[in-house]
N, CA, C and O atoms as a printed pandas DataFrame, in Angstrom:
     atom_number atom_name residue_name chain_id  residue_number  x_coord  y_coord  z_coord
0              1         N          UNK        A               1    7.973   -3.215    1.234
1              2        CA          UNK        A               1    9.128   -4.065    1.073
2              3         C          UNK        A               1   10.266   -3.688    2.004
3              4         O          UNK        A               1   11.217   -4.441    2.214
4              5         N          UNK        A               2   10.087   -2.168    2.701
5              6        CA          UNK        A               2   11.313   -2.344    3.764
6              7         C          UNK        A               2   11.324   -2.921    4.762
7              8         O          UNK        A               2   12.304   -2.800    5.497
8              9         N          UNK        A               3   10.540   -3.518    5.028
9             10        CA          UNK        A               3   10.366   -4.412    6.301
10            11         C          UNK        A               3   10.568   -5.534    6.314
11            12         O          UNK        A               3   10.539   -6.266    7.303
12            13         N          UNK        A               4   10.834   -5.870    5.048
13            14        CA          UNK        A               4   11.336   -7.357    4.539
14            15         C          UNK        A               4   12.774   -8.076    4.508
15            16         O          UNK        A               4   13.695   -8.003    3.694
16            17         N          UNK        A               5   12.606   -8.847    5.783
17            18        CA          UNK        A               5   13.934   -9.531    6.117
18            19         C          UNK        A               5   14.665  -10.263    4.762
19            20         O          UNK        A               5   15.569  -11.050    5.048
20            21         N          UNK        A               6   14.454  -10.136    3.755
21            22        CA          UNK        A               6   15.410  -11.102    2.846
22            23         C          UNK        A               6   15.580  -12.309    2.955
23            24         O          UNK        A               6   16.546  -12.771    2.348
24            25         N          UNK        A               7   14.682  -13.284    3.789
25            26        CA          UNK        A               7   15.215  -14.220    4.033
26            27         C          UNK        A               7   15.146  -15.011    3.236
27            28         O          UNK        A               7   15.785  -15.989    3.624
28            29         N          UNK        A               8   14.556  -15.238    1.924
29            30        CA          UNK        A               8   14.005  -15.979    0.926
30            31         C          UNK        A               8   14.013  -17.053    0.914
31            32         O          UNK        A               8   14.699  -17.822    0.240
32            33         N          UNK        A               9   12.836  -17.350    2.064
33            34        CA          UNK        A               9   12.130  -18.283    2.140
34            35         C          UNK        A               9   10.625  -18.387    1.519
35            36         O          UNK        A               9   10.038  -19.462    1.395
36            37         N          UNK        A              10   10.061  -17.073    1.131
37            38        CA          UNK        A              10    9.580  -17.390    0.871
38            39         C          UNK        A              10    9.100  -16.736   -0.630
39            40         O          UNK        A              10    8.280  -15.834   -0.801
40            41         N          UNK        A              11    9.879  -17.485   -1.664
41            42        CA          UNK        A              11   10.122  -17.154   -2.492
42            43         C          UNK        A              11   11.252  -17.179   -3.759
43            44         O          UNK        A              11   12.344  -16.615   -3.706
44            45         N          UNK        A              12   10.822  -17.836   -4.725
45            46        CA          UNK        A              12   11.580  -18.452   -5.621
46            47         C          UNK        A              12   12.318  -16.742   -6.020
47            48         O          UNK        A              12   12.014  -15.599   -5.678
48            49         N          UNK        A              13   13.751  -17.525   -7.190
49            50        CA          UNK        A              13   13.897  -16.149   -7.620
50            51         C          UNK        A              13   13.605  -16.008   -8.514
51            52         O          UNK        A              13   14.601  -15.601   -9.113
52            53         N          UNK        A              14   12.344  -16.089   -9.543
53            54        CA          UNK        A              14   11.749  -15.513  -10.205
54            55         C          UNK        A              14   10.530  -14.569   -9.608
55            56         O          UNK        A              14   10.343  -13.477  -10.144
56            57         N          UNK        A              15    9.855  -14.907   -8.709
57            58        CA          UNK        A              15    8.826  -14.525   -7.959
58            59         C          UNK        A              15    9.778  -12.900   -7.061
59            60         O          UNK        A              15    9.241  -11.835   -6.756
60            61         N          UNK        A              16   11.066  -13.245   -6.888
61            62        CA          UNK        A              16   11.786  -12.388   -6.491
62            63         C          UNK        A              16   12.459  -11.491   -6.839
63            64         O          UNK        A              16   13.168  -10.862   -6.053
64            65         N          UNK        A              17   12.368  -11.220   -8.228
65            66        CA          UNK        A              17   12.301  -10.411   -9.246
66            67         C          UNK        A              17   11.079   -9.264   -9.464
67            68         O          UNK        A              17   11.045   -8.041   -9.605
68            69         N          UNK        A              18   10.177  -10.272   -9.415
69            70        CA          UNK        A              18    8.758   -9.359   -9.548
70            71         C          UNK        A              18    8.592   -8.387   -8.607
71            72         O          UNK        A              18    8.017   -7.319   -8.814
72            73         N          UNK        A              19    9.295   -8.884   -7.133
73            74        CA          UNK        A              19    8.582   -8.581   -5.944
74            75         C          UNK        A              19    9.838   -7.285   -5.661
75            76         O          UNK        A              19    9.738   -6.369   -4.844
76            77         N          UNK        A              20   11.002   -7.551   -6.607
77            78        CA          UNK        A              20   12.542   -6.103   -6.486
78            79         C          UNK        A              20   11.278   -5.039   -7.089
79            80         O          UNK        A              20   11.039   -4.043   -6.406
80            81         N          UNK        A              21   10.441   -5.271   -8.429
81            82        CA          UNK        A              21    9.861   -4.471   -9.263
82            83         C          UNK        A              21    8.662   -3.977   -8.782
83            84         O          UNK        A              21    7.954   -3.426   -9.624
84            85         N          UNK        A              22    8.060   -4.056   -7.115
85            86        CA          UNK        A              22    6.989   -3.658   -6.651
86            87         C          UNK        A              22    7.917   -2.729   -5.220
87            88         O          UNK        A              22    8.224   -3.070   -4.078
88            89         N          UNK        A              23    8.146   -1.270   -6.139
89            90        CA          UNK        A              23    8.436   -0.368   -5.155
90            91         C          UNK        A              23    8.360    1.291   -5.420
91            92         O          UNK        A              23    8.468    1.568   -6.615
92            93         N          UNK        A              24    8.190    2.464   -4.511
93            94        CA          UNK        A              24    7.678    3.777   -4.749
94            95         C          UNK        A              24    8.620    3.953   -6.335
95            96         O          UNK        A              24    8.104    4.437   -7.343
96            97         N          UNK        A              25    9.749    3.561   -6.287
97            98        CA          UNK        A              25   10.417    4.484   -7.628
98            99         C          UNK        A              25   10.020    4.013   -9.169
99           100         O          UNK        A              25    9.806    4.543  -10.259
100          101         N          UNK        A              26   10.051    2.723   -8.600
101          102        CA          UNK        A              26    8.901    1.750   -9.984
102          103         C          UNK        A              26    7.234    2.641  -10.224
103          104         O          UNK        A              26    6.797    2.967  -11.328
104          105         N          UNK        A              27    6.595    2.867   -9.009
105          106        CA          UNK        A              27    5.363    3.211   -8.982
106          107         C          UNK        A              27    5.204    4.297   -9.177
107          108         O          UNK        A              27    4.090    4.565   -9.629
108          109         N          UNK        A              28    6.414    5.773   -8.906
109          110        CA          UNK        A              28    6.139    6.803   -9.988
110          111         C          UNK        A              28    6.687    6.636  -11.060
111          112         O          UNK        A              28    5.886    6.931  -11.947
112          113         N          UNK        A              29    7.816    6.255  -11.540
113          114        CA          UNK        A              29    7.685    5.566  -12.740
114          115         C          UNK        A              29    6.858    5.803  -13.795
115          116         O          UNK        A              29    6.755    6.556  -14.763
116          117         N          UNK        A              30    6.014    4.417  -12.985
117          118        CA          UNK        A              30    4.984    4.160  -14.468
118          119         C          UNK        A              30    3.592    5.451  -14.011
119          120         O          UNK        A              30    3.034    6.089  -14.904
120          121         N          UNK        A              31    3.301    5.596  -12.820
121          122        CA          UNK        A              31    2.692    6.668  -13.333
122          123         C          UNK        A              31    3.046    7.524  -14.023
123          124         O          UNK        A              31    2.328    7.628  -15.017
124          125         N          UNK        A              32    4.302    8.619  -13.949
125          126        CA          UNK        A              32    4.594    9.380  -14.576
126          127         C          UNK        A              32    4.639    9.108  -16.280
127          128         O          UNK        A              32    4.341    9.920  -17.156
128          129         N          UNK        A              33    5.030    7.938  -16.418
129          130        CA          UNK        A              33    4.623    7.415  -17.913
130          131         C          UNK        A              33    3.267    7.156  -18.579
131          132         O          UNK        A              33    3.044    7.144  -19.790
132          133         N          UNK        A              34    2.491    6.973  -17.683
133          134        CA          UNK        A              34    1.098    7.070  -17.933
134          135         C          UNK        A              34    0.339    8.206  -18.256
135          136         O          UNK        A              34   -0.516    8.340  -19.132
136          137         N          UNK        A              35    0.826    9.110  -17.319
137          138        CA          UNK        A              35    0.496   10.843  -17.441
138          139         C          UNK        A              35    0.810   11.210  -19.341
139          140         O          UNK        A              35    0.126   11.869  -20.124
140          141         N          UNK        A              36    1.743   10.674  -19.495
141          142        CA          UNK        A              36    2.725   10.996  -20.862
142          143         C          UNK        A              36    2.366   10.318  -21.984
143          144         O          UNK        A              36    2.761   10.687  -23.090
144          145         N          UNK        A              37    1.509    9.162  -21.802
145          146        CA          UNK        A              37    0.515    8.499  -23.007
146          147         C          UNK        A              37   -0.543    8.366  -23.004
147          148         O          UNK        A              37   -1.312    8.824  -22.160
148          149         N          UNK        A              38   -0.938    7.453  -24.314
149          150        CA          UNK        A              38   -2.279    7.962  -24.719
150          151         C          UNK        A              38   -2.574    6.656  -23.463
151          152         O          UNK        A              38   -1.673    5.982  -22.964
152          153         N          UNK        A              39   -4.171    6.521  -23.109
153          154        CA          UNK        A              39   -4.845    6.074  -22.046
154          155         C          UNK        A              39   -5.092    4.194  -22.536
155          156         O          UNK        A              39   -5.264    3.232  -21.788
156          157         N          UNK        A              40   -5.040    4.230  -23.557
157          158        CA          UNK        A              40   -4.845    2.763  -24.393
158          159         C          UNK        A              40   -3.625    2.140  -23.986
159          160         O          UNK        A              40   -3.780    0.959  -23.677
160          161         N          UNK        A              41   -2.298    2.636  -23.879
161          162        CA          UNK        A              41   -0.812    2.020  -23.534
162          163         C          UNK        A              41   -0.619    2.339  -22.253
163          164         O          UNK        A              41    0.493    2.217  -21.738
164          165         N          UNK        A              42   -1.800    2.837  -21.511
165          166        CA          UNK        A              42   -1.152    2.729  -19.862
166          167         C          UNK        A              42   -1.067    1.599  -19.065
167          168         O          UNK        A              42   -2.107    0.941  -19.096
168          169         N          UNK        A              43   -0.200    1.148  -18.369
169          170        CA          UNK        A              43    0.111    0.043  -17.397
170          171         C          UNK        A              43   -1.063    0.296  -16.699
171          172         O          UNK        A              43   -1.693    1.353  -16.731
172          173         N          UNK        A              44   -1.370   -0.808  -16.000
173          174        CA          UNK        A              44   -2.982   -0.913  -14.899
174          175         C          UNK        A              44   -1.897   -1.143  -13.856
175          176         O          UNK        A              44   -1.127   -2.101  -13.788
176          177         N          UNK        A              45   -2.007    0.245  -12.807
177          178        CA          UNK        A              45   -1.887   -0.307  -11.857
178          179         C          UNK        A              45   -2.328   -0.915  -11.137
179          180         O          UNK        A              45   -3.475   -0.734  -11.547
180          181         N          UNK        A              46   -2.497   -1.764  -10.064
181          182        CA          UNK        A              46   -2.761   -2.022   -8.657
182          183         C          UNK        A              46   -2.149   -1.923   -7.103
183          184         O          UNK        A              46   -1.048   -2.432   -6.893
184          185         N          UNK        A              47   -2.896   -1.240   -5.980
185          186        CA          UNK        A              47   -2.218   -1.272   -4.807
186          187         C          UNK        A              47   -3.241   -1.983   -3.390
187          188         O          UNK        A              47   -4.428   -1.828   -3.106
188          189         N          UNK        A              48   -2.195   -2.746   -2.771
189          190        CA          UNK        A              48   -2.705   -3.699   -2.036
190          191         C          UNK        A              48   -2.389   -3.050   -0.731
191          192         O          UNK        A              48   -1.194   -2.873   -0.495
192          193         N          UNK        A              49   -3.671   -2.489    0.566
193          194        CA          UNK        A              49   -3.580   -1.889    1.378
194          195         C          UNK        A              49   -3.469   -3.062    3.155
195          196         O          UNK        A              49   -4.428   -3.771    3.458
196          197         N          UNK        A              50   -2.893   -3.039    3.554
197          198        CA          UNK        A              50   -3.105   -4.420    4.695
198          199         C          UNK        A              50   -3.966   -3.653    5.719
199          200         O          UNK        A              50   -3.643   -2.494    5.977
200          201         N          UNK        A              51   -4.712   -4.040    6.140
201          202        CA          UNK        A              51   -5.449   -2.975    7.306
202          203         C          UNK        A              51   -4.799   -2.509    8.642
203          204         O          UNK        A              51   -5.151   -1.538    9.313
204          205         N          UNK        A              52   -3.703   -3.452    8.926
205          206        CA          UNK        A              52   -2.823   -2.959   10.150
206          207         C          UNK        A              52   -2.045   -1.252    9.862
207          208         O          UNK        A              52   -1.460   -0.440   10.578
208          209         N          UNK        A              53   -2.395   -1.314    8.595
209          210        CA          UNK        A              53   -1.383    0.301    8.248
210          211         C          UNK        A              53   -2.476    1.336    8.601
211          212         O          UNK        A              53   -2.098    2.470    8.894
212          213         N          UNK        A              54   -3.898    1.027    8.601
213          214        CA          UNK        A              54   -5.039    1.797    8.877
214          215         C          UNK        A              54   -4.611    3.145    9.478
215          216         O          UNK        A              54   -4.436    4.271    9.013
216          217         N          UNK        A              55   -4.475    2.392   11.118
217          218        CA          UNK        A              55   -4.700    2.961   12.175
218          219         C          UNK        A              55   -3.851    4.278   12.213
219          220         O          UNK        A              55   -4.193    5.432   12.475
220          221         N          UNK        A              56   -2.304    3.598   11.775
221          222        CA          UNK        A              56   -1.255    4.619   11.605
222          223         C          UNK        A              56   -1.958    5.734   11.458
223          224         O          UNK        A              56   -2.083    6.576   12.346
224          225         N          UNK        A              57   -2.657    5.832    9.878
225          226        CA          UNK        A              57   -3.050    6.667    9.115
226          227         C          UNK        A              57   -4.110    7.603    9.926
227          228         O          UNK        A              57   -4.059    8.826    9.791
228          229         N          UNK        A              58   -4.796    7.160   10.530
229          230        CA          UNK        A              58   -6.415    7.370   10.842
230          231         C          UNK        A              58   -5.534    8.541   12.149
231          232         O          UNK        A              58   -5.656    9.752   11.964
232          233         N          UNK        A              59   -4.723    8.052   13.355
233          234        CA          UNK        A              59   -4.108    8.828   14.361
234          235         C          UNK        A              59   -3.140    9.944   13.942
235          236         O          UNK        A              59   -2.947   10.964   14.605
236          237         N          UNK        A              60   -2.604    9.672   12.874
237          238        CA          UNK        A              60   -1.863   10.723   12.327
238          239         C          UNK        A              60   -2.343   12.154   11.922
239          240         O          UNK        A              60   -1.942   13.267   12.262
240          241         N          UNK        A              61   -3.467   11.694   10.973
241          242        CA          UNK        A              61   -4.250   12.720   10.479
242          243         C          UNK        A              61   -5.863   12.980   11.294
243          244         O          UNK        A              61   -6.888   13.499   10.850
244          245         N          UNK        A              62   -5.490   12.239   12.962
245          246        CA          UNK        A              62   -6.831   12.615   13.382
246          247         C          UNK        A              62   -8.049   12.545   12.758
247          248         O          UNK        A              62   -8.770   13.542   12.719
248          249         N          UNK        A              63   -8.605   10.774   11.921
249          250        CA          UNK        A              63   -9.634   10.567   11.501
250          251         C          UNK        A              63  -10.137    9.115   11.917
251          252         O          UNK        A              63   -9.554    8.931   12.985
252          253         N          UNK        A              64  -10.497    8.583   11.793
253          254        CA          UNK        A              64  -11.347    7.316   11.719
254          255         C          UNK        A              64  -11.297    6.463   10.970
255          256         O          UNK        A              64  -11.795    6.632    9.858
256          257         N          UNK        A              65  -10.636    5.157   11.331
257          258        CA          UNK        A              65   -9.756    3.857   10.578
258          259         C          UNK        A              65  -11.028    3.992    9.229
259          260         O          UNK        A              65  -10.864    3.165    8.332
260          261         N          UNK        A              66  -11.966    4.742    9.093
261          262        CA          UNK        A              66  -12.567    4.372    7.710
262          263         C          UNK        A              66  -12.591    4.996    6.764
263          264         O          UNK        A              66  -12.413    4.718    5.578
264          265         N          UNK        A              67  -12.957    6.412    7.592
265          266        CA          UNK        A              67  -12.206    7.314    6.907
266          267         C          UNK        A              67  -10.856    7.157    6.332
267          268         O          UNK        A              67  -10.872    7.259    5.105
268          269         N          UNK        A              68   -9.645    6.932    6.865
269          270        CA          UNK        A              68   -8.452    7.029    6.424
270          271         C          UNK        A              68   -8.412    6.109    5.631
271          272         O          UNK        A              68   -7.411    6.077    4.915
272          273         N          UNK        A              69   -9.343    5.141    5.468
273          274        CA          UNK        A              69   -9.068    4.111    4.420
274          275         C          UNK        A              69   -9.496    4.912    3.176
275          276         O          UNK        A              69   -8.947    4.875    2.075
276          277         N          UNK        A              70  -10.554    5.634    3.530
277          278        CA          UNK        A              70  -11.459    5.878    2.096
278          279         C          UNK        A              70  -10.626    7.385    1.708
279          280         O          UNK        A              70  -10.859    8.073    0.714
280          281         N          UNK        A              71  -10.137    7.524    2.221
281          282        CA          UNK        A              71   -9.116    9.016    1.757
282          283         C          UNK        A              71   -7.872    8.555    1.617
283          284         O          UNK        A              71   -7.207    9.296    0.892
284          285         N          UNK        A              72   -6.995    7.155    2.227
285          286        CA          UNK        A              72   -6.439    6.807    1.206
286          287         C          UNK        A              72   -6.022    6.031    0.390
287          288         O          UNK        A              72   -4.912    5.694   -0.022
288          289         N          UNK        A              73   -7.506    5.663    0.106
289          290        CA          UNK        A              73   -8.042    5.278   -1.803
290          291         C          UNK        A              73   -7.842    6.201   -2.461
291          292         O          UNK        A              73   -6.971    6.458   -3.292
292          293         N          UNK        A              74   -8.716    6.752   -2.066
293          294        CA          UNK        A              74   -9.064    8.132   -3.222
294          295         C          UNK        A              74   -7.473    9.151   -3.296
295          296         O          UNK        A              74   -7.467   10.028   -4.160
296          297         N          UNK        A              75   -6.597    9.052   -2.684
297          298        CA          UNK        A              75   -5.680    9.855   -2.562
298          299         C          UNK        A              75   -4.724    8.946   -3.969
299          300         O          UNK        A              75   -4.409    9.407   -5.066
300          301         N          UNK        A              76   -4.483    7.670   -3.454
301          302        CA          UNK        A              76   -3.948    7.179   -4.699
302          303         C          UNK        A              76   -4.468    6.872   -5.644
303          304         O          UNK        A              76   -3.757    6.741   -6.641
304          305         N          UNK        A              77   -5.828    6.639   -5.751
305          306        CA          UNK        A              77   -6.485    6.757   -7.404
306          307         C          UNK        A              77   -6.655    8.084   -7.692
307          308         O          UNK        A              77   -7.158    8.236   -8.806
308          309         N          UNK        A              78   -6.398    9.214   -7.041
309          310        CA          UNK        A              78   -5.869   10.524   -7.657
310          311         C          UNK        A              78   -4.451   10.732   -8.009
311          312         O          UNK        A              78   -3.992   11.821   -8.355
312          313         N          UNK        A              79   -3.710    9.525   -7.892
313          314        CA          UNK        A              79   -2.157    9.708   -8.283
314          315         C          UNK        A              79   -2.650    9.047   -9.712
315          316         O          UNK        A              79   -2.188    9.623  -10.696
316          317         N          UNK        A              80   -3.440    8.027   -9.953
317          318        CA          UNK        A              80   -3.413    7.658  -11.137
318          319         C          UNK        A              80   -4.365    6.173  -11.090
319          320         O          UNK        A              80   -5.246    5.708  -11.815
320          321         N          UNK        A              81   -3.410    5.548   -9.350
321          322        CA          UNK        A              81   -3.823    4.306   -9.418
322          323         C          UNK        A              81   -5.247    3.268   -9.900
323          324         O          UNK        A              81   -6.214    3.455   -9.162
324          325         N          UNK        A              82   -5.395    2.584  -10.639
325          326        CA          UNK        A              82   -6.564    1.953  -11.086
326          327         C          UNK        A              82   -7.271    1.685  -10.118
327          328         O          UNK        A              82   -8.277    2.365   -9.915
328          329         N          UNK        A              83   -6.837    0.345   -9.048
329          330        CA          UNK        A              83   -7.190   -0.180   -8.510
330          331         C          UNK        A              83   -6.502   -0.749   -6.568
331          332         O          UNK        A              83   -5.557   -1.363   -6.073
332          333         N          UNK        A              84   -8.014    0.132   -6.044
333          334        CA          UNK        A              84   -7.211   -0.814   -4.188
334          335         C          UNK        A              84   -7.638   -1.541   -3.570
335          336         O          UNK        A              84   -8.826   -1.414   -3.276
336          337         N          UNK        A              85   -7.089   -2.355   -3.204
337          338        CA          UNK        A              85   -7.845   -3.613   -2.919
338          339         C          UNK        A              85   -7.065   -3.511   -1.396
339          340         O          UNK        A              85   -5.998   -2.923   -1.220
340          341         N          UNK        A              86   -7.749   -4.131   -0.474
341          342        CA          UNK        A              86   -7.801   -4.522    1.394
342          343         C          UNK        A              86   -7.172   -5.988    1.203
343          344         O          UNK        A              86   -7.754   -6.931    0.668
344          345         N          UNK        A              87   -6.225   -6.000    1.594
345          346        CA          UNK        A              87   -5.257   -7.536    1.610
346          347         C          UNK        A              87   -6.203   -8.629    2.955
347          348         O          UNK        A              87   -5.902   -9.762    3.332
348          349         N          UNK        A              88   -7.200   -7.879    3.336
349          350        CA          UNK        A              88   -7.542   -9.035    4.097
350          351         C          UNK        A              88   -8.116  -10.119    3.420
351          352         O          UNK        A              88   -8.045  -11.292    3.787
352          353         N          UNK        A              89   -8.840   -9.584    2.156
353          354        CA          UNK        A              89   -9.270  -10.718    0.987
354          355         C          UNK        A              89   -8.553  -11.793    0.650
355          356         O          UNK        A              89   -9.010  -12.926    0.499
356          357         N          UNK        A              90   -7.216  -11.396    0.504
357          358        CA          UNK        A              90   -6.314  -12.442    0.389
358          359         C          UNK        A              90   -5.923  -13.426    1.965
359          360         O          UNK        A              90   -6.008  -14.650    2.060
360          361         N          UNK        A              91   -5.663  -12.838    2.635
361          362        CA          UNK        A              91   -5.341  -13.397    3.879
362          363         C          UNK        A              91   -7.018  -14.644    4.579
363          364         O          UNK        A              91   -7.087  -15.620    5.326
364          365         N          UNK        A              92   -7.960  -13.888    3.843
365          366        CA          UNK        A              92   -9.303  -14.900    3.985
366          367         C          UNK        A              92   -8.943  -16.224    3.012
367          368         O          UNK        A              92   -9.054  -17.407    3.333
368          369         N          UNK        A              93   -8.633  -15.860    2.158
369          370        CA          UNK        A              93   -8.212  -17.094    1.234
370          371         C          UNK        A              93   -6.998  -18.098    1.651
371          372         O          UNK        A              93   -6.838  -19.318    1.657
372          373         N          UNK        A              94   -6.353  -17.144    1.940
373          374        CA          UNK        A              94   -4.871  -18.258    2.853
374          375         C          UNK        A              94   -5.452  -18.970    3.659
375          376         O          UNK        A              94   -4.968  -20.087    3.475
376          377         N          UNK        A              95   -6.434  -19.053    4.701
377          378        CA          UNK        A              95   -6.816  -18.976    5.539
378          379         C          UNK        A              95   -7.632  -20.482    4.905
379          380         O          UNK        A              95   -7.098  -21.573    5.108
380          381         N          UNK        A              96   -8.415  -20.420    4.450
381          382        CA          UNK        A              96   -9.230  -21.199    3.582
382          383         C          UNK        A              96   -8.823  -21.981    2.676
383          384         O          UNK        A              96   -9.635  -22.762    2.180
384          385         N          UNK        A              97   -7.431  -21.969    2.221
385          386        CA          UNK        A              97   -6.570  -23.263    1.520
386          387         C          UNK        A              97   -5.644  -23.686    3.015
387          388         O          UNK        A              97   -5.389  -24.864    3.270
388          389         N          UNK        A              98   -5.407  -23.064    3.507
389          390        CA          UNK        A              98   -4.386  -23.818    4.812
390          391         C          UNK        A              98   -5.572  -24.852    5.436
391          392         O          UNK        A              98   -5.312  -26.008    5.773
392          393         N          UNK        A              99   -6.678  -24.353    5.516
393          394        CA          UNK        A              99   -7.779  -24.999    6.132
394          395         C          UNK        A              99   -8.209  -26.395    5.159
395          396         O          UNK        A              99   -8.317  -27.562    5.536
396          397         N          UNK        A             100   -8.354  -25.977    4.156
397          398        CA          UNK        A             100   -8.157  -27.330    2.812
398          399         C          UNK        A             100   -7.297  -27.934    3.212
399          400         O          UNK        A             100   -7.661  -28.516    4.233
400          401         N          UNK        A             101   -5.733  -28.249    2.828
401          402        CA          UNK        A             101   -4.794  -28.331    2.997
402          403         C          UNK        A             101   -4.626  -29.309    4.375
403          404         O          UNK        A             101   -4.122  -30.431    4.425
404          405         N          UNK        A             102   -5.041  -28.749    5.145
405          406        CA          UNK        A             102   -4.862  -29.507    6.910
406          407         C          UNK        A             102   -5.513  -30.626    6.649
407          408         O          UNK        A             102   -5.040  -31.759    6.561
408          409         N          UNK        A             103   -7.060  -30.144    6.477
409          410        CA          UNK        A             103   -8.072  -31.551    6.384
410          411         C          UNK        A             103   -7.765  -33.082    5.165
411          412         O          UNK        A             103   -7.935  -34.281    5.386
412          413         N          UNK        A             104   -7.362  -32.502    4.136
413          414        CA          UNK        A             104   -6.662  -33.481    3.308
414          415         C          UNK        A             104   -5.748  -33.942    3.725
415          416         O          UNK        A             104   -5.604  -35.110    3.363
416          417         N          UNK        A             105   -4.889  -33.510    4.455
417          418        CA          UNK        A             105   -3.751  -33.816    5.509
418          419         C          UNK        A             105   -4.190  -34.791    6.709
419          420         O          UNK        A             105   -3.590  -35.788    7.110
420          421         N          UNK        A             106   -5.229  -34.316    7.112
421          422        CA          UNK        A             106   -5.252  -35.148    8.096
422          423         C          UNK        A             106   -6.299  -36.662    8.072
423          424         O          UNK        A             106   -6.273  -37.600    8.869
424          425         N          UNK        A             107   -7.052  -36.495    7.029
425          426        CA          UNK        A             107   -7.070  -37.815    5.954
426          427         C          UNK        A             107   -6.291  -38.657    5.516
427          428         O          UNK        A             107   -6.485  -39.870    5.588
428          429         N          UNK        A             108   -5.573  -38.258    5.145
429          430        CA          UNK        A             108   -4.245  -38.941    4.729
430          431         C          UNK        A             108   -3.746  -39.455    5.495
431          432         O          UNK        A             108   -3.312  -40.510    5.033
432          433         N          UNK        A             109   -3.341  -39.257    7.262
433          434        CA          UNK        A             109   -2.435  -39.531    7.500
434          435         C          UNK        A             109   -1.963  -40.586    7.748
435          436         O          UNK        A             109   -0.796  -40.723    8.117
436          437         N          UNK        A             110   -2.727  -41.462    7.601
437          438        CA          UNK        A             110   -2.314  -42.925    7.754
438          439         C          UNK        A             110   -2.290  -43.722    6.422
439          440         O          UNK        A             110   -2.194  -44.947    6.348
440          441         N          UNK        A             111   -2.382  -42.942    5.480
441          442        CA          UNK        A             111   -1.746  -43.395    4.264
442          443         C          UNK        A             111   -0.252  -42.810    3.594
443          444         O          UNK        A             111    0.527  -43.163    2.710
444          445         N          UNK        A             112   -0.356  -41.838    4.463
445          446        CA          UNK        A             112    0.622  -40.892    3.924
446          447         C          UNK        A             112    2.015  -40.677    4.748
447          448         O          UNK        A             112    1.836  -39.860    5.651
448          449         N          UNK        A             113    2.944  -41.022    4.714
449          450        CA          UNK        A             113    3.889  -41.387    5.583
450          451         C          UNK        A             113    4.030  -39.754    6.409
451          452         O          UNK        A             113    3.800  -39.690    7.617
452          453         N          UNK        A             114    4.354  -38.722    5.758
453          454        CA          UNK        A             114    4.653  -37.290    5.727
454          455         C          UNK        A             114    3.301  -36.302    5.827
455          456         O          UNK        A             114    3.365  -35.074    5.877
456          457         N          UNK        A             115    2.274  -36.956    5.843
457          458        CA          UNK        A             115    1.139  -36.414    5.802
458          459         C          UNK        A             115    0.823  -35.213    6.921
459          460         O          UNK        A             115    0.153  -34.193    6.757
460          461         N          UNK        A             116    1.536  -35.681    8.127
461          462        CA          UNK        A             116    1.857  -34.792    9.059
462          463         C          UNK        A             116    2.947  -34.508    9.744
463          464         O          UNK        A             116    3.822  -35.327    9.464
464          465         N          UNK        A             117    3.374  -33.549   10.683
465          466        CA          UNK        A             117    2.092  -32.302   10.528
466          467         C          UNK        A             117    2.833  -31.276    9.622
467          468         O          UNK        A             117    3.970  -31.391    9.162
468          469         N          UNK        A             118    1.837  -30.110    9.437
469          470        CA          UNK        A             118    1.891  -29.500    8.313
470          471         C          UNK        A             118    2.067  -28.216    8.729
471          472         O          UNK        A             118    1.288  -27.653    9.499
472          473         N          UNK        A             119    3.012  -27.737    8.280
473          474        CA          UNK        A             119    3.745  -26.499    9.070
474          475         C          UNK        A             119    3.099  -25.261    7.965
475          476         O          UNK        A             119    2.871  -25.560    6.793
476          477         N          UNK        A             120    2.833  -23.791    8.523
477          478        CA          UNK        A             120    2.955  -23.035    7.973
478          479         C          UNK        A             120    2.850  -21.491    8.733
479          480         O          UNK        A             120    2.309  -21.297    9.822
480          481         N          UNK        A             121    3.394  -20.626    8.025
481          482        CA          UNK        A             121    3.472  -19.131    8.227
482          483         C          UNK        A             121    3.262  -18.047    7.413
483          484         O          UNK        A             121    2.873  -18.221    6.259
484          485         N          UNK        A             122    3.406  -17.271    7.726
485          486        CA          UNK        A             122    3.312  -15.476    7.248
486          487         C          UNK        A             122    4.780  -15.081    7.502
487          488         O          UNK        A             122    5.729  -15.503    8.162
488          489         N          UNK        A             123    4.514  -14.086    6.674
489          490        CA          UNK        A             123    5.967  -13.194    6.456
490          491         C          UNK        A             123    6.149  -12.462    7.739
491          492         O          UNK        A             123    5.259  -11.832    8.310
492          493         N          UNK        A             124    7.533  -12.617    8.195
493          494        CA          UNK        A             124    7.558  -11.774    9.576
494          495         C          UNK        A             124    7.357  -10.009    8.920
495          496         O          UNK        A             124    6.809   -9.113    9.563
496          497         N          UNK        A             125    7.889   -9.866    7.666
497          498        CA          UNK        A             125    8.178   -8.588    7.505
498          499         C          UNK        A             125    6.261   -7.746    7.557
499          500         O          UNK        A             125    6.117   -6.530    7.435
């Protein structure tokens, strides 16, 4: 989230609430609260890794973009974390409704006054 221009565009402010509540001091937090109860009342975490952060990792510590992925998984599901998931999954799916999205679009367009064209982006941050 520090890389995130504020521009809120993209993003209601409820959605922008959620997204103040996805940060390191929130995330020890609730681990540290998790450590402290029983395993029934723990929050599930999740952390979403983008693969462009890979490389960082892999040159830093002198390993191999797969390695550094798989050490750090395992580094934060040794903090506690449940679950890590590779954001390219999601970005395949964007990818695949923008692609929906166009073609219904471009069906339309001669029924549809606004039908085109159909603008879209990614977060600069």
């Amino acid at each position: 989230l520090s890389d995130c221009l504020a521009c809120d565009s993209c993003m209601t402010s409820e959605e922008g609430a959620r997204v103040f509540q996805q940060n390191q001091e929130e995330l020890f937090h609730v681990l540290n609260l998790n450590k402290k109860c029983d395993t029934s009342k723990h929050k599930v975490l999740a952390v979403s890794i983008c693969p462009q952060s890979l490389p960082y990792f892999a040159a830093k510590f002198d390993l191999s973009v797969n390695d550094a992925a798989r050490r750090l998984c395992g580094f934060l599901k040794s903090l506690g974390v449940h679950y890590v998931f590779d954001t390219t999954i999601a970005a395949d799916f964007s990818i695949l409704e923008s692609q929906r999205e166009f073609v219904q679009r471009y069906q339309q367009r001669n029924q549809e006054e606004h039908a085109l064209p159909m603008f879209a982006s990614t977060c600069p941050g």
